[in-house]
Coordinates of C-alpha atoms in Angstrom, one line a residue:
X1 CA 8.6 13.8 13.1
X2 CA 8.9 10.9 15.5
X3 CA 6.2 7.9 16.2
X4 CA 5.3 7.2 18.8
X5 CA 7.9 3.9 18.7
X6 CA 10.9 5.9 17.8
X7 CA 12.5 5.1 21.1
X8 CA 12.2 1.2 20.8
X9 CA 13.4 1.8 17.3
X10 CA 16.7 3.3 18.6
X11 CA 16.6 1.0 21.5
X12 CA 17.1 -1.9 19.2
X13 CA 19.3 -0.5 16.9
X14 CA 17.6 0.4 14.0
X15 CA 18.7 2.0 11.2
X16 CA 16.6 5.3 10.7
X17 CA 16.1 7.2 8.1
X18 CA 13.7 10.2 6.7
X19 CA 10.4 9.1 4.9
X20 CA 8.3 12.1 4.4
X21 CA 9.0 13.9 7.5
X22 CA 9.1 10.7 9.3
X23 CA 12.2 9.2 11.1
X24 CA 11.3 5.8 10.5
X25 CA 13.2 2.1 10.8
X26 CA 14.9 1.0 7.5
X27 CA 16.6 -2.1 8.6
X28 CA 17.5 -3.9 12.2
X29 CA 20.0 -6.2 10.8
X30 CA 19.6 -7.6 7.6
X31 CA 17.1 -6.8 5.6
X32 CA 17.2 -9.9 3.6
X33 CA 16.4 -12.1 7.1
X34 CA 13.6 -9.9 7.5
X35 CA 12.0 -10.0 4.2
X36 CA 12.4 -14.2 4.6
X37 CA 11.2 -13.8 8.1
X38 CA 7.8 -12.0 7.1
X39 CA 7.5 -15.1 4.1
X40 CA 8.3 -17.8 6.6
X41 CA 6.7 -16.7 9.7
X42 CA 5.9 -12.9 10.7
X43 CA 7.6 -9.6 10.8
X44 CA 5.8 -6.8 13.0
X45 CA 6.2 -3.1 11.5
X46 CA 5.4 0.4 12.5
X47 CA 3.5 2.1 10.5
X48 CA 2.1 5.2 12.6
X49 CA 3.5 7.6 10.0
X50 CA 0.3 6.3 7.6
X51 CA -2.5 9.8 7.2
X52 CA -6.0 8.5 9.1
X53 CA -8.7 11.1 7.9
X54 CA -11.9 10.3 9.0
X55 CA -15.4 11.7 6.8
X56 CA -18.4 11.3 9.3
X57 CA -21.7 12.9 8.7
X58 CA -25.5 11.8 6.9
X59 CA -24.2 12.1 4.1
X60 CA -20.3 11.0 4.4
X61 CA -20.3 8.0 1.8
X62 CA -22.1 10.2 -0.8
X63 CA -19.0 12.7 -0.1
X64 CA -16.6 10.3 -0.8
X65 CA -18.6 8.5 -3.5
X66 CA -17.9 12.5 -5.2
X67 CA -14.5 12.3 -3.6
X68 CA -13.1 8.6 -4.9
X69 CA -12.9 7.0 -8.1
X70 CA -15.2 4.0 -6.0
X71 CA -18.3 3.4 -5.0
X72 CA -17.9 4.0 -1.7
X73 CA -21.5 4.0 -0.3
X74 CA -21.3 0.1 -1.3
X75 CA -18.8 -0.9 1.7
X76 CA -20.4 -2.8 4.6
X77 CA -19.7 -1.6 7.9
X78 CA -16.6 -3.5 9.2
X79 CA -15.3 -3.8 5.9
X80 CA -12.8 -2.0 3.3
X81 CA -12.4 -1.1 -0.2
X82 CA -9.1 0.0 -1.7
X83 CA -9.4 3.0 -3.8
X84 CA -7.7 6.2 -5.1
X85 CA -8.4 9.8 -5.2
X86 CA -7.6 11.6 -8.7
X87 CA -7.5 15.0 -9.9
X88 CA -9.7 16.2 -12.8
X89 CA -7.7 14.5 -16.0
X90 CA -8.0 11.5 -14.3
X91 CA -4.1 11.6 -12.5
X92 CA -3.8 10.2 -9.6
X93 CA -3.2 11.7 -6.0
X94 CA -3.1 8.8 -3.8
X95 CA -4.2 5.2 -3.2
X96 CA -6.3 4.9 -0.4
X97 CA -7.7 2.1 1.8
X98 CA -11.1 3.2 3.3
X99 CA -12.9 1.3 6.0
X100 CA -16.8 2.1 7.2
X101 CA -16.4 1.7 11.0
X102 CA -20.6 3.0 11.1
X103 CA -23.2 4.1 8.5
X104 CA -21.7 7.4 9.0
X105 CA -18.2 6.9 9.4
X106 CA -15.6 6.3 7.5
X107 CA -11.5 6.2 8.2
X108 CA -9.5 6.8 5.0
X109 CA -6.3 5.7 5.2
X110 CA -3.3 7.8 3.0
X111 CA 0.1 7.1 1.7
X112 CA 2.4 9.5 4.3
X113 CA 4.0 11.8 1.8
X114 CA 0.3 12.3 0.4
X115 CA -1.3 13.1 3.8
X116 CA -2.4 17.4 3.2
X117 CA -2.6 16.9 0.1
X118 CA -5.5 14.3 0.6
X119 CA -6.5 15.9 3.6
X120 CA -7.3 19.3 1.6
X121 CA -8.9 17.9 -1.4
X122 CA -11.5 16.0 0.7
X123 CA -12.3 19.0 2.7
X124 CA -12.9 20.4 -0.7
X125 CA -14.5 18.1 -2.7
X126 CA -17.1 17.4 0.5
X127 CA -18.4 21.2 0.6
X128 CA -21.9 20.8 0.3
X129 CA -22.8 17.6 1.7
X130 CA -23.6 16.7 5.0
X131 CA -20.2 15.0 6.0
X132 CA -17.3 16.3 8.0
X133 CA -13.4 15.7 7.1
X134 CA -11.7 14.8 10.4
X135 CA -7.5 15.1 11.0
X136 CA -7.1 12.1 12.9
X137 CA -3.5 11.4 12.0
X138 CA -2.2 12.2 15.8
X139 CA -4.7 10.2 17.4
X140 CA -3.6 7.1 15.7
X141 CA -0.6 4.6 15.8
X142 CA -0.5 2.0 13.6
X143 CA 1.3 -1.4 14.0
X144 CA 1.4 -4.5 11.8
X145 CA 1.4 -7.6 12.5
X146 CA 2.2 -9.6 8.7
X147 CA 3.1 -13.0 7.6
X148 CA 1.9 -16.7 7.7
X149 CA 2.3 -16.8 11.9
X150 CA 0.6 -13.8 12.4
X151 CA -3.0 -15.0 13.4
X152 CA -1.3 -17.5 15.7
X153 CA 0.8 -14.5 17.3
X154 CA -2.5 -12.3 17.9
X155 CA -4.9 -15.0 18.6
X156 CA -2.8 -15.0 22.1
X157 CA -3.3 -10.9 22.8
X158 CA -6.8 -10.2 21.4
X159 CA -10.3 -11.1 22.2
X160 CA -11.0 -11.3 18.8
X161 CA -12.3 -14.4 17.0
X162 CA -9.4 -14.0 14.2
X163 CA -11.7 -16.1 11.9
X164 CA -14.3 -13.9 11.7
X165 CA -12.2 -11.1 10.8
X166 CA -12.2 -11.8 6.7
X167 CA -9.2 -10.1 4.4
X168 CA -10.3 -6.4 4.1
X169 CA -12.7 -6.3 7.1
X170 CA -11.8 -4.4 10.1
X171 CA -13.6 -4.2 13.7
X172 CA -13.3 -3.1 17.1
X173 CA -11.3 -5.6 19.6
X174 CA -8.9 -5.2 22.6
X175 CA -4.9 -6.4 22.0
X176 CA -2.2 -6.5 24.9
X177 CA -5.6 -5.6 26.9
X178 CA -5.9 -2.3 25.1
X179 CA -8.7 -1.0 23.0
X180 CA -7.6 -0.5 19.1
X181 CA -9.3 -1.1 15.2
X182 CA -8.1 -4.6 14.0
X183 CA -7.8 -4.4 10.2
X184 CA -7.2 -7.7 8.2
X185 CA -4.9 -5.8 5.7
X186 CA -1.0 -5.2 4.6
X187 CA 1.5 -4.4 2.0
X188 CA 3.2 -7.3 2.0
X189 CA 1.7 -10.4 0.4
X190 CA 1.3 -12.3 3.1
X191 CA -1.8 -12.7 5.4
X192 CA -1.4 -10.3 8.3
X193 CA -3.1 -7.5 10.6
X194 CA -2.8 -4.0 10.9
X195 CA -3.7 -2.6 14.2
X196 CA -4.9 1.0 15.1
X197 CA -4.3 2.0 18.5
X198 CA -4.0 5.2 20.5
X199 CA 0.1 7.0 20.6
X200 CA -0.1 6.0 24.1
X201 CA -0.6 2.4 23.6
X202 CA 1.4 1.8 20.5
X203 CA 4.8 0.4 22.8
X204 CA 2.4 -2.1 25.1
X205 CA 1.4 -3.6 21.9
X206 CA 4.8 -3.8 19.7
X207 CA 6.1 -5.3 22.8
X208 CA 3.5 -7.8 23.8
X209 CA 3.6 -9.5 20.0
X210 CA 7.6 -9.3 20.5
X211 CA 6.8 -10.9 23.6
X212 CA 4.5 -13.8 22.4
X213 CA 5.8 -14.0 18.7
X214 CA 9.9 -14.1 19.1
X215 CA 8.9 -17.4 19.6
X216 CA 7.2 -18.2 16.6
X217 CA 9.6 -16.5 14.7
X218 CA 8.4 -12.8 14.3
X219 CA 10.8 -10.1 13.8
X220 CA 10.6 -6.1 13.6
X221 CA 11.0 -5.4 10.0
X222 CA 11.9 -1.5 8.4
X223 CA 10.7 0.2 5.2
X224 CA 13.3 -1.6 3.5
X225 CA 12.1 -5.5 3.9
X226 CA 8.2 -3.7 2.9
X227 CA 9.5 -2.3 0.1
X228 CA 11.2 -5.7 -1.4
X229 CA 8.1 -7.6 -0.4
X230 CA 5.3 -5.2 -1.8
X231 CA 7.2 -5.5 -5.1
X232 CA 7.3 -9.2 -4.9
X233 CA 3.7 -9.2 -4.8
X234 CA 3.2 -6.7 -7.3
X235 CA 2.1 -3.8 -4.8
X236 CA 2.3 -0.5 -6.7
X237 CA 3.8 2.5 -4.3
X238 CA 3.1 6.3 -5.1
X239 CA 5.8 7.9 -6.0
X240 CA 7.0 5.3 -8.6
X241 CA 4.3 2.9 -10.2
X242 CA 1.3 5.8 -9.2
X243 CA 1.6 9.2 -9.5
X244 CA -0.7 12.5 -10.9
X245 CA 0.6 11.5 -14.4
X246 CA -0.3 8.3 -14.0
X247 CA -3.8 7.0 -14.3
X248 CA -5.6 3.6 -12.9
X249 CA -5.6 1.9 -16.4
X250 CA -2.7 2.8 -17.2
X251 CA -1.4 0.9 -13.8
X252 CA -3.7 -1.7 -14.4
X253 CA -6.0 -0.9 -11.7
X254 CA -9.1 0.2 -13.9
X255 CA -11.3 -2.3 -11.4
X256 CA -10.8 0.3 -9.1
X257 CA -13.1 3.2 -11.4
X258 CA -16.8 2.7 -10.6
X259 CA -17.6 4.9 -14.1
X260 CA -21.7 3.7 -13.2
X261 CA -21.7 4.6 -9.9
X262 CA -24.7 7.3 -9.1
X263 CA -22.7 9.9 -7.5
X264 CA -20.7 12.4 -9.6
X265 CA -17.1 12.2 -9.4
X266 CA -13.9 14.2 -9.8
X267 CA -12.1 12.8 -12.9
X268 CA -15.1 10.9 -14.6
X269 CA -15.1 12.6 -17.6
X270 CA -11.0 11.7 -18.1
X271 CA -11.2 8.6 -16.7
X272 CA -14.4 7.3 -18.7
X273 CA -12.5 8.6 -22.3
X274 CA -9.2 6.5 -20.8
X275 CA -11.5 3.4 -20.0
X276 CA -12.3 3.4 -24.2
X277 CA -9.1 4.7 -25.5
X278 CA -6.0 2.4 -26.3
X279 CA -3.6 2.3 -23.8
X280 CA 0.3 4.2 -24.8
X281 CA 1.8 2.3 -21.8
X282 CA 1.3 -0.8 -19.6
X283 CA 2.6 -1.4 -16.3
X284 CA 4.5 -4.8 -16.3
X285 CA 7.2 -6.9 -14.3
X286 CA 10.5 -7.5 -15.9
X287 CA 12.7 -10.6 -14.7
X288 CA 16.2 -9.6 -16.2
X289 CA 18.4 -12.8 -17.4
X290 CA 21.2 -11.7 -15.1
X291 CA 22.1 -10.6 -11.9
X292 CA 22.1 -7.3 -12.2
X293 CA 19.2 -5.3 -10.7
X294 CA 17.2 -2.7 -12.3
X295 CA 16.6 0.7 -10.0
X296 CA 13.8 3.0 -10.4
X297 CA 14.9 5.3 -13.3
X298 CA 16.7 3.3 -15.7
X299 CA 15.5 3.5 -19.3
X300 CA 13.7 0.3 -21.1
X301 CA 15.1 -0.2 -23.9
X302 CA 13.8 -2.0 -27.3
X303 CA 17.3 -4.9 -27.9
X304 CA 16.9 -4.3 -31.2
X305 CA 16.8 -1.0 -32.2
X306 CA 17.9 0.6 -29.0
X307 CA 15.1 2.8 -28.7
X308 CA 13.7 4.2 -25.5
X309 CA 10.3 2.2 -24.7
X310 CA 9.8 2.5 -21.2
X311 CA 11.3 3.2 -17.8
X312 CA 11.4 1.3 -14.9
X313 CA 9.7 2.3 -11.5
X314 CA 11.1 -0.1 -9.0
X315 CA 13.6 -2.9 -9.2
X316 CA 15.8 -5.1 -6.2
X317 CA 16.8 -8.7 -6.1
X318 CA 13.7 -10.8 -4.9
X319 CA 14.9 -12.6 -1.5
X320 CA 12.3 -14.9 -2.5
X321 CA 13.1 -15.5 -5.7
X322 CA 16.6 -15.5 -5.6
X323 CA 16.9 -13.0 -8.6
X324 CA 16.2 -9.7 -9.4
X325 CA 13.1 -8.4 -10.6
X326 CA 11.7 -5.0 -11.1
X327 CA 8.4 -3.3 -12.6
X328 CA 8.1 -0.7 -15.4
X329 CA 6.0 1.1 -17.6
X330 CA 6.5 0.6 -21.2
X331 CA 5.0 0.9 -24.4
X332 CA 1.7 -1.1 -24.7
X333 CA 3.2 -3.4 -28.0
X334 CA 5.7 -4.6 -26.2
X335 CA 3.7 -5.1 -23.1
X336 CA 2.8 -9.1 -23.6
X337 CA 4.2 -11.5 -21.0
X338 CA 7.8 -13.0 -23.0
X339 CA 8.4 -10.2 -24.4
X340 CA 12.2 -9.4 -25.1
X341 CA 13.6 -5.6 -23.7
X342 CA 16.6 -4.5 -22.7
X343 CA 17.4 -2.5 -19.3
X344 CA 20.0 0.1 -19.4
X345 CA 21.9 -0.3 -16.1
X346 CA 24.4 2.1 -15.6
X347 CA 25.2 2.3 -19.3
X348 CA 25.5 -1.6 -20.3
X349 CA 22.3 -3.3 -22.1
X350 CA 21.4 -6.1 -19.8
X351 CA 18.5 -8.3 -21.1
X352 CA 15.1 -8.4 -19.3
X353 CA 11.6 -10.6 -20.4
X354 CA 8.3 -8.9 -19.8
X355 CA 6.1 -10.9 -17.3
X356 CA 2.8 -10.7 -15.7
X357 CA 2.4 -9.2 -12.2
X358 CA 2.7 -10.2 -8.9
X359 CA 6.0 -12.2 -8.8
X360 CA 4.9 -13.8 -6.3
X361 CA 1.6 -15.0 -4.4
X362 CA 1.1 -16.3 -1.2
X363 CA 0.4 -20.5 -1.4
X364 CA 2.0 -21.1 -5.1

């Protein structure tokens, strides 16, 4: 499938590739130059190949109070909660941001590979509650705008006041003269907007913050940069840190469970025996001592008896940091920050330290 960019993508010499179905932009040049760029100033992405579900109805935030490990109900209009949805033993299906545009409307927000899959468990979980589970994945493109300029570079296309619009709040405004959903959210670390317009005027507004922001340093950036800066920042992605065999404490995401909320929930019963039970395995970052990178698959290793302990579930060199790092899951005693492990890369041992999540943080 093609967004509804893919033309300016080729048109500027992008390198595509398939993610989920989706010819999307890995790279226009370097990737390191635009990881540095969304750090130092602002990198603009398209993300139209994100699943928008809305659930509208009386009763829609009771639906996806049943739906949702969260308390859903809770979120103030204009604002969003992130949040997954989990099958009965507590595995997770996806991670989800949901915003509350009204008191009766809600857009959910799904990883693209996990778009049916969400899309049919909602429609199943809300049967018998006033609420209706919406496809709204064609009317939408999404682009973001992410990095330490980017509230400069939209300040000069919206009509928004950008310092009302708090971190996880989202409301409607015009950009590039155009009507969207302005979203103070991201995947990157940095502070940054993500902006929901119509398929039609996705180009107007990639091209008007190119037009204002080249300036100011802002860049288009591919998966690749996104993936090297969510793991800076400790962002998990499904497919490696989250999956159905996977659940939120085990991730480290418990905060996420509201075990007290009122509603029902699919997985409560799992999850609340998890919340008591001692953890097998913690997710963890891993700084090796060398040079060499760990890659998502590469066995953990206990350096002293050589014993499998863990895997890990993403790894690169940080452009940031200037050295690799990677996350993993491994067994829970030898989870502590310091502790020593081994990472088998491509059959040599190469010496890693356990350390606490996110590498990095915006302002330190």
């Amino acid at each position: 499938m093609l967004t509804p960019l893919h033309e300016i993508h080729v048109a500027l010499g992008a390198v595509m590739t398939d993610f989920a179905g989706w010819a999307m932009p890995l790279r226009y040049g370097s990737e390191s130059a635009e990881h540095r760029a969304v750090r130092t100033a602002a990198g603009i992405f398209d993300l139209s190949h994100m699943g928008e579900i809305e659930v509208v109805g009386p009763e829609a935030g009771r639906a996806l109070d049943h739906a949702l490990v969260s308390d859903i109900s809770a979120i103030p209009v204009s604002r969003a909660k992130y949040t997954m949805i989990c099958r009965e033993d507590g595995g997770i299906l996806d991670d989800l941001i949901v915003y509350r545009l009204a008191d009766e409307r809600y857009l959910v927000v799904a990883n693209a590979a996990n778009t049916g899959v969400v899309l049919d468990a909602l429609r199943a979980r809300v049967a018998g509650f006033r609420a209706e589970v919406r496809d709204r994945c064609a009317d939408w493109a999404l682009v973001a705008v992410q990095g330490p300029r980017a509230a400069a570079i939209l300040a000069d296309l919206t009509d928004a006041g950008l310092d009302d619009v708090r971190y996880y709040a989202i409301r409607a405004a015009t950009v590039a003269g155009t009507e969207v959903l302005l979203a103070r959210t991201g995947y990157t670390g940095e502070d940054g907007f993500e902006v929901f317009a119509t398929p039609a005027d996705a180009a107007r507004i990639w091209e008007a913050c190119l037009a204002v922001g080249s300036e100011r340093g802002l860049v288009p950036a591919g998966l690749s940069c996104r993936d090297t800066l969510r793991l800076e920042a400790g962002m998990p992605l499904y497919g490696h840190e989250l999956s159905a065999d996977i659940t939120p404490y085990e991730a480290g995401l418990g905060r996420v469970v509201k075990l007290d909320k009122a509603e029902d929930f699919i997985g409560r019963a799992a999850l609340a025996d998890r919340a008591t039970a001692p953890v097998r395995r913690r997710l963890v970052g891993l700084v090796p001592d060398g040079r060499r990178s760990p890659r998502a698959g590469y066995a953990v290793l206990d350096p002293a008896t050589g014993d499998h302990v863990g895997e890990v579930t993403s790894g690169a060199p940080s452009p940031t940091l200037g050295h690799p790092v990677a996350m993993a899951y491994v067994d829970a005693a030898l989870a502590a920050p310091g502790t020593a492990v081994s990472v088998d890369v491509r059959g040599t041992r190469e010496p890693a330290r356990v350390t606490d999540l996110p590498f990095y943080r915006r302002g330190r």
